[in-house]
Short mmCIF file of C-alpha atoms and ligand atoms in Angstrom, two decimals:
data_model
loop_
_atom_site.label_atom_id
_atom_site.label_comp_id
_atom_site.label_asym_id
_atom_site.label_seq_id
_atom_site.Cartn_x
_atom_site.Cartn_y
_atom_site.Cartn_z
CA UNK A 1351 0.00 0.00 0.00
CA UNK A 1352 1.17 3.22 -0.60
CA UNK A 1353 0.63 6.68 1.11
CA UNK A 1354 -1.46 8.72 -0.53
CA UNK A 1355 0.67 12.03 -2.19
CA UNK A 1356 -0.90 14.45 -0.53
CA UNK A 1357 -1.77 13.11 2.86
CA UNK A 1358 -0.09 11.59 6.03
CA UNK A 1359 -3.29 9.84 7.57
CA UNK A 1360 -2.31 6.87 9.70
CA UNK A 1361 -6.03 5.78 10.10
CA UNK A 1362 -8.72 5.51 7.42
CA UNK A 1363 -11.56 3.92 8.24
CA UNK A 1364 -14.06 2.63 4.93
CA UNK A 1365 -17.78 2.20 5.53
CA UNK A 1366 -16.23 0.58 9.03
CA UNK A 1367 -19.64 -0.49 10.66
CA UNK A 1368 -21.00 -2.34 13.85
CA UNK A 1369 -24.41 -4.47 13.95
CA UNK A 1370 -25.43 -6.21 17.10
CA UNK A 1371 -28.65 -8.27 15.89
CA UNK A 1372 -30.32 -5.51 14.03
CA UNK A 1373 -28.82 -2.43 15.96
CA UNK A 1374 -26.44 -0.97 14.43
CA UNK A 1375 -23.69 0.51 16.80
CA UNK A 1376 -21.48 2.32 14.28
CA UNK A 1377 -23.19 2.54 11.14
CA UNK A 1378 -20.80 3.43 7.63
CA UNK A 1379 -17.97 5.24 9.56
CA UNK A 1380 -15.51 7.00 7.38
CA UNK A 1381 -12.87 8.94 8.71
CA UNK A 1382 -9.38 9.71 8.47
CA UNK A 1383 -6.57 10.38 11.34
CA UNK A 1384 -3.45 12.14 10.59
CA UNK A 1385 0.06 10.99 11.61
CA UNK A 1386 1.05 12.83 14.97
CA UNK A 1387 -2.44 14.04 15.90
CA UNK A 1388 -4.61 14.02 19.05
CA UNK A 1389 -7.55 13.59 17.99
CA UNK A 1390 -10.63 12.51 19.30
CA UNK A 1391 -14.25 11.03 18.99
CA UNK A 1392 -17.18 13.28 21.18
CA UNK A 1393 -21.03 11.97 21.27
CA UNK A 1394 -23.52 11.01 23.92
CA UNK A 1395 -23.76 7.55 25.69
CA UNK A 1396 -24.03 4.67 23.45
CA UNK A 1397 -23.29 6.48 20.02
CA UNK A 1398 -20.85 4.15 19.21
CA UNK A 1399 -17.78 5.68 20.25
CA UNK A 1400 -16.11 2.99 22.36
CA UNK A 1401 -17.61 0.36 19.58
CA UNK A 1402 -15.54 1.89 17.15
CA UNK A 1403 -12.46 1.97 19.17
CA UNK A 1404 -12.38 -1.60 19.91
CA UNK A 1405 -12.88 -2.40 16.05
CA UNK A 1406 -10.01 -0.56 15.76
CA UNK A 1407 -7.96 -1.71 17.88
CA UNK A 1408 -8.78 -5.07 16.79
CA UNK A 1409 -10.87 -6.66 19.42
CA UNK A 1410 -14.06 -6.90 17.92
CA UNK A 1411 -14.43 -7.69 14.27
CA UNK A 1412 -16.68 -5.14 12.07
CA UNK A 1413 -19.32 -6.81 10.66
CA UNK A 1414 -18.64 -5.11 7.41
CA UNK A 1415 -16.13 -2.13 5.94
CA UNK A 1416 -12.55 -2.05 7.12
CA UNK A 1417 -10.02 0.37 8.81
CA UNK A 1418 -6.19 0.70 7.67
CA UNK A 1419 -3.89 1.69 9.96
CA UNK A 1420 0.09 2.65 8.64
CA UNK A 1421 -1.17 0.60 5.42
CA UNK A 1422 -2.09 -2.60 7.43
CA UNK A 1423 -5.93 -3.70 7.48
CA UNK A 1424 -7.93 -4.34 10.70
CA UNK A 1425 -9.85 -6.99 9.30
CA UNK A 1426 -6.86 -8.94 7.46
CA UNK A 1427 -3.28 -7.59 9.11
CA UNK A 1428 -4.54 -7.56 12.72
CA UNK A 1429 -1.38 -9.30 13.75
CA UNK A 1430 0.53 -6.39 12.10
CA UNK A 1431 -2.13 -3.94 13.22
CA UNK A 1432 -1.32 -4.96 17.02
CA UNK A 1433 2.18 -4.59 17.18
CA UNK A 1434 1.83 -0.58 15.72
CA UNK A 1435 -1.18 0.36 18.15
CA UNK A 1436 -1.91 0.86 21.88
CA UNK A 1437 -5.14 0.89 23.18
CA UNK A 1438 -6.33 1.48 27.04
CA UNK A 1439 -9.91 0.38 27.52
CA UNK A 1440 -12.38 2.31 29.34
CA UNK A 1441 -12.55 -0.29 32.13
CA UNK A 1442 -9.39 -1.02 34.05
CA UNK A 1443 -6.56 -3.02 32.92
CA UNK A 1444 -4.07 -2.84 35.39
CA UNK A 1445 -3.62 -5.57 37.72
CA UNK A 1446 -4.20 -4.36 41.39
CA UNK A 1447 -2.88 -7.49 43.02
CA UNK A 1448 0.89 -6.26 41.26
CA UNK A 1449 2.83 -3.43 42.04
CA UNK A 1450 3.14 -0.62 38.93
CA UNK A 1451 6.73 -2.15 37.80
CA UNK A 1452 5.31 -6.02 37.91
CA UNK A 1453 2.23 -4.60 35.68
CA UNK A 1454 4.79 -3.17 33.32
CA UNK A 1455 7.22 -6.02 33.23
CA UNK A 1456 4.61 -8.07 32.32
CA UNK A 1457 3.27 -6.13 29.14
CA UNK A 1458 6.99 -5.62 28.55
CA UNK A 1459 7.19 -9.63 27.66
CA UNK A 1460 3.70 -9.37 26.15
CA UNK A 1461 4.79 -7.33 23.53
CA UNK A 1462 8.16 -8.84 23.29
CA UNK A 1463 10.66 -6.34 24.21
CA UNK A 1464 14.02 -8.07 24.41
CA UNK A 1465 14.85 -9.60 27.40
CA UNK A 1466 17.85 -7.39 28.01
CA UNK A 1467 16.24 -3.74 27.21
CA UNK A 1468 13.03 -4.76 29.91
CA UNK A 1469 14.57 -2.99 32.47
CA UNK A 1470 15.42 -0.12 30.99
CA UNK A 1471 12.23 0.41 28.66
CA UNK A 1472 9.98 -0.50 32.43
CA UNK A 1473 12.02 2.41 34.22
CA UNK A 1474 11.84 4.91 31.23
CA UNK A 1475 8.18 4.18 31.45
CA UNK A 1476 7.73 4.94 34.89
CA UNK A 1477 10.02 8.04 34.69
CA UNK A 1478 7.89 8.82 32.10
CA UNK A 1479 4.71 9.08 33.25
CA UNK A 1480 5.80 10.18 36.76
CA UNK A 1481 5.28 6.80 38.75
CA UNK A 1482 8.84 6.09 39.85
CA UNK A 1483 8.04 6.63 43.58
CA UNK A 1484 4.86 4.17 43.20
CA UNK A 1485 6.86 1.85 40.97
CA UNK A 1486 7.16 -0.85 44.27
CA UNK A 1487 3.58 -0.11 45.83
CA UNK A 1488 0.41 -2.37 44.74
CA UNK A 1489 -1.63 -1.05 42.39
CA UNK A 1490 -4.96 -1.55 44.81
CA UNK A 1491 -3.46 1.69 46.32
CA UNK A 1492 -2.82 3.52 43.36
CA UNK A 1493 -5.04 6.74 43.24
CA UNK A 1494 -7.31 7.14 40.06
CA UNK A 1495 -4.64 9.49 38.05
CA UNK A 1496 -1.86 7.04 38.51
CA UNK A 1497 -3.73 4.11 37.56
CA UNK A 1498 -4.46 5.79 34.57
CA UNK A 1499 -0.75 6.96 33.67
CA UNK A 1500 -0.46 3.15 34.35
CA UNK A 1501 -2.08 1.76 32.12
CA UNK A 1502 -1.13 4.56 29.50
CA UNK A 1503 2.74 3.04 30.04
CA UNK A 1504 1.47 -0.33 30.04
CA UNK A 1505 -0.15 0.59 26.32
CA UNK A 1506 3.59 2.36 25.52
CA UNK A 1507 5.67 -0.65 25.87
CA UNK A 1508 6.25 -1.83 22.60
CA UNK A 1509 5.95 1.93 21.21
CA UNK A 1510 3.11 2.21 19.66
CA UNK A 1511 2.75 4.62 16.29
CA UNK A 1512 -1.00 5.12 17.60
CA UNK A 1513 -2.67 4.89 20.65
CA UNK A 1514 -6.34 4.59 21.44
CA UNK A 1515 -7.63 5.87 24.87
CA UNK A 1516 -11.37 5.59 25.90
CA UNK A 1517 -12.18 8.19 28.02
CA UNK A 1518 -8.72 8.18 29.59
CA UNK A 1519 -9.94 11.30 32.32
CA UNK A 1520 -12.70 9.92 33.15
CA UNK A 1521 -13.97 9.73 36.97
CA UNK A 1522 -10.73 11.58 37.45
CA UNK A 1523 -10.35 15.25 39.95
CA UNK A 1524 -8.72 18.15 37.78
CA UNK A 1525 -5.43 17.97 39.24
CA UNK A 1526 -5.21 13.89 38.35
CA UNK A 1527 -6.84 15.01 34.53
CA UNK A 1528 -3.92 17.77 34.42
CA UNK A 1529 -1.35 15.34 35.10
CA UNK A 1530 -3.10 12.46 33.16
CA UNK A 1531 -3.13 15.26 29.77
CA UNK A 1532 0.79 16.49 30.50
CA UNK A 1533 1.90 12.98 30.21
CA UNK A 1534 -0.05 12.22 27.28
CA UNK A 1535 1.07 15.19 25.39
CA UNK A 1536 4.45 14.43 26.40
CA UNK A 1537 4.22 11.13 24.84
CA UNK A 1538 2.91 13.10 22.05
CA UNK A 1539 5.51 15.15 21.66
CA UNK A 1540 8.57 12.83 22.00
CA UNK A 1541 7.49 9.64 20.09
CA UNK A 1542 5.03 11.45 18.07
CA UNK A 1543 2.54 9.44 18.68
CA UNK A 1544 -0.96 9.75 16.84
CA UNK A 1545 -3.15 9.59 19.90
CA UNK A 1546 -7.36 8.50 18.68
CA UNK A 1547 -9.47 9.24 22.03
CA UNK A 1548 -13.08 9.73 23.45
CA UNK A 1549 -13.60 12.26 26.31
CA UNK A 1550 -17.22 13.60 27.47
CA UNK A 1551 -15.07 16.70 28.50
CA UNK A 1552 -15.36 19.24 25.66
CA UNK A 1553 -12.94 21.28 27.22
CA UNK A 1554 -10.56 19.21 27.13
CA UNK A 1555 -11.17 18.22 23.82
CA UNK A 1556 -10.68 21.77 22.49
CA UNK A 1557 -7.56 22.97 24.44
CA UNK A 1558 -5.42 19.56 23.46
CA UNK A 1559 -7.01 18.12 20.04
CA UNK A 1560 -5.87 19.19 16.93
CA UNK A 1561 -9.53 17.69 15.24
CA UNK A 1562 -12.73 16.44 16.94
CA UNK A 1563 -15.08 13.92 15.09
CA UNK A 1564 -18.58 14.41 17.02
CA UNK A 1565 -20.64 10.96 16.84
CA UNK A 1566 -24.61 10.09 17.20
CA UNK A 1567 -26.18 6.91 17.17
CA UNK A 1568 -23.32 5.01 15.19
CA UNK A 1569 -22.24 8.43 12.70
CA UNK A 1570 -20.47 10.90 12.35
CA UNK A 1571 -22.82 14.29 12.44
CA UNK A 1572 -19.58 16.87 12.36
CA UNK A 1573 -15.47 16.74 12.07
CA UNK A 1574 -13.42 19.52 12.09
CA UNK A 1575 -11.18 21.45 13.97
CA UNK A 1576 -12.45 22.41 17.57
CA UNK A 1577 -12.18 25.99 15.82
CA UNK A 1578 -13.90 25.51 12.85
CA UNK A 1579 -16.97 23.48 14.89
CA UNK A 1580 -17.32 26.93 16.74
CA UNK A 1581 -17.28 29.29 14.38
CA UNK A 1582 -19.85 27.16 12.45
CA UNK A 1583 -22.52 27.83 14.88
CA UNK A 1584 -22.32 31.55 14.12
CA UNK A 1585 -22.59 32.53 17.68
CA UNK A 1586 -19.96 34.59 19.31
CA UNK A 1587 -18.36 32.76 22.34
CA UNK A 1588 -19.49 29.52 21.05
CA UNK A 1589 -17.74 26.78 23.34
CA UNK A 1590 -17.53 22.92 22.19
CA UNK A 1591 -20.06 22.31 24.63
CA UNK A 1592 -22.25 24.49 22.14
CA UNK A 1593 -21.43 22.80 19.07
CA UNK A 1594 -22.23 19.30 21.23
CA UNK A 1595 -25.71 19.74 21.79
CA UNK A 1596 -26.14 21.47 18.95
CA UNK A 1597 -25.19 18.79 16.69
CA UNK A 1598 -25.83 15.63 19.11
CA UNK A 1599 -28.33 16.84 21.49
CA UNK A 1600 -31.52 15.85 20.03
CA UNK A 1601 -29.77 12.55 20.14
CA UNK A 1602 -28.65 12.19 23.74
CA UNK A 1603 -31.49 12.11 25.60
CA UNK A 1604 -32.68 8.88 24.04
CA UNK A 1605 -29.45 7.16 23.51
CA UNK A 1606 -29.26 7.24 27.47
CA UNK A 1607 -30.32 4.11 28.68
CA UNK A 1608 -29.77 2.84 32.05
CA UNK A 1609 -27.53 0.12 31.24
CA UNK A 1610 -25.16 3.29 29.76
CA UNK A 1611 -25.89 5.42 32.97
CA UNK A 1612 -24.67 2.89 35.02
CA UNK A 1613 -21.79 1.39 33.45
CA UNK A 1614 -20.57 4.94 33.35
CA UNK A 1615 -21.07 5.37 37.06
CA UNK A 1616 -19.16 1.78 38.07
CA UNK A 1617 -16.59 3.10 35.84
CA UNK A 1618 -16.27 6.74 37.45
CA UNK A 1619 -16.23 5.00 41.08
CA UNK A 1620 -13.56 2.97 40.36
CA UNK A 1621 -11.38 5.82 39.16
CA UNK A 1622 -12.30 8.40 41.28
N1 ADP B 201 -22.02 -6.40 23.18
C1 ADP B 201 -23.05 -5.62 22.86
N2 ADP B 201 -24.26 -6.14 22.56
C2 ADP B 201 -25.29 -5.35 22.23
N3 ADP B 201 -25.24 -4.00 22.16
C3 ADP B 201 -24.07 -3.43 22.44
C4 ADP B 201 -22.91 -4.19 22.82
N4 ADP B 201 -21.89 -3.34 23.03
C5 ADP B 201 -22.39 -2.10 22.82
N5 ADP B 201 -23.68 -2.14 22.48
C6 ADP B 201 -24.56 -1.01 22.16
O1 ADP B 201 -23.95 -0.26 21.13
C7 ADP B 201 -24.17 1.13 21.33
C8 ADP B 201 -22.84 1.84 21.31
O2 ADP B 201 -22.12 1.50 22.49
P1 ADP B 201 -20.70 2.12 22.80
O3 ADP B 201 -19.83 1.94 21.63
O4 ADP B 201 -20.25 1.57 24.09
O5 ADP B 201 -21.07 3.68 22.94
P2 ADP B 201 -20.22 4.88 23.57
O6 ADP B 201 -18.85 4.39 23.85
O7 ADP B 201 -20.30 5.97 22.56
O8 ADP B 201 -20.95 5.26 24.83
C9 ADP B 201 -24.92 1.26 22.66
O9 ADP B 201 -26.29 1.43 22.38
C10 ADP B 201 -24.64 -0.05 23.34
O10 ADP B 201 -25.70 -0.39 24.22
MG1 MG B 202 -17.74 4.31 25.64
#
């Protein structure tokens, strides 16, 4: 496969779509990421966001389209997919029964870092994301923010080209979310990492992504630049949380369910 001239995407997704039974949890979804951005998919509960994510990162197989990551398909390269992407669920992944270092020594050999750089790829991790003091503790007594940076260095450890993170703030207090963005821009910065997220934070969204794709049952309904969403509303001081409901609010009330609604909250108390 070979790049297209005139672009650097390291994600297109074609008519990638998600049916359970006859629901359809991402219907058609076509987009494109760029190499080195943050950028990130917004929409209410149940629009499809984490659906799309997992398809992604190869966990759950579309029912029909296809995604290409760094010229590899989803559907028929996963193997070659996995070893260029990171992805940090929603739910936890860390183990709480290890301490942070036995949690990354163990992805370490997962992804098969050579036996004789572990050491030195598990400290630059923890260095990294500011965990070297909690490197020895258990991760049961990790606070919400570290767990988080945890799991982001557990992702890290074969160094990724792109990393997915489902609502990596989420149930989180500002201070943890400040630290939790730093590193992650960071990561950003020095691998150059193309970072694919979800937040329900718009605010965050605008102040760190370089483009937002805003979802509704299963679609897209707007992509652009956090910018460009605002000024498209026509109203001055228009904030993301604007463009939101104006392009997804009719939808969210519905989507809502309670299953949604309380998966969320299970999540946010374990975090938080
Ligand atoms: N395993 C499943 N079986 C049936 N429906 C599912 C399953 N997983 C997700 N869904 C439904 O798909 C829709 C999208 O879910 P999800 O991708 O988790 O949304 P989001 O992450 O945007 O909140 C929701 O309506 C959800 O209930
Ligand atoms: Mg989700």
């Amino acid at each position: 496969m070979h790049a297209h001239p005139d672009t650097m995407a390291i994600l297109v997704t074609r008519d990638l779509t998600r049916a359970y039974g006859r629901f359809i949890a991402v219907d058609a979804l076509n987009l494109s990421v760029e190499a080195g951005e943050i950028f990130a998919l917004l929409g209410p509960n149940g629009a499809g966001k984490s659906t799309a994510l997992r398809m992604l990162a190869t966990l759950l197989p579309p029912t029909s389209g296809d995604a290409v990551i760094d010229g590899l398909s989803i559907t028929r390269q996963a193997n070659g997919v996995r070893r260029i992407i990171g992805y940090v669920p929603q739910m936890l992944s860390a183990d709480g029964s290890l301490t942070g270092y036995e949690n990354l020594m163990i992805f370490a050999k997962l992804y098969d870092v050579p036996s004789t750089e572990r050491e030195a790829r598990v400290a630059e991790a923890l260095s990294f994301m500011g965990l070297e003091d909690a490197a020895s503790k258990l991760v049961s007594r990790y606070s919400g923010g570290m767990i988080r940076r945890l799991e982001i260095a557990q992702s890290m450890m074969h160094r990724p080209r792109l990393l997915f993170l489902d609502e990596p703030t989420v149930g989180l207090d500002p201070i943890a979310r400040e630290a939790v963005w730093r590193h992650i821009m960071e990561l950003q910065k020095e691998f150059g990492t193309t970072i694919m997220m979800t937040t329900h934070l718009m605010e965050e969204a605008d102040t760190t992504c370089s483009r937002v794709a805003l979802m509704a049952r299963g679609t897209i309904v707007a992509l652009d630049t956090p910018d460009r969403l605002k000024s498209s509303l026509q109203m001055p001081g228009a904030t993301l949380d604007d463009v939101f409901i104006h392009y997804a609010g009719s939808a969210q009330e519905s989507a809502q369910n309670f299953k949604e609604i309380s998966r969320e909250r299970r999540t946010a108390r374990r975090l938080g």
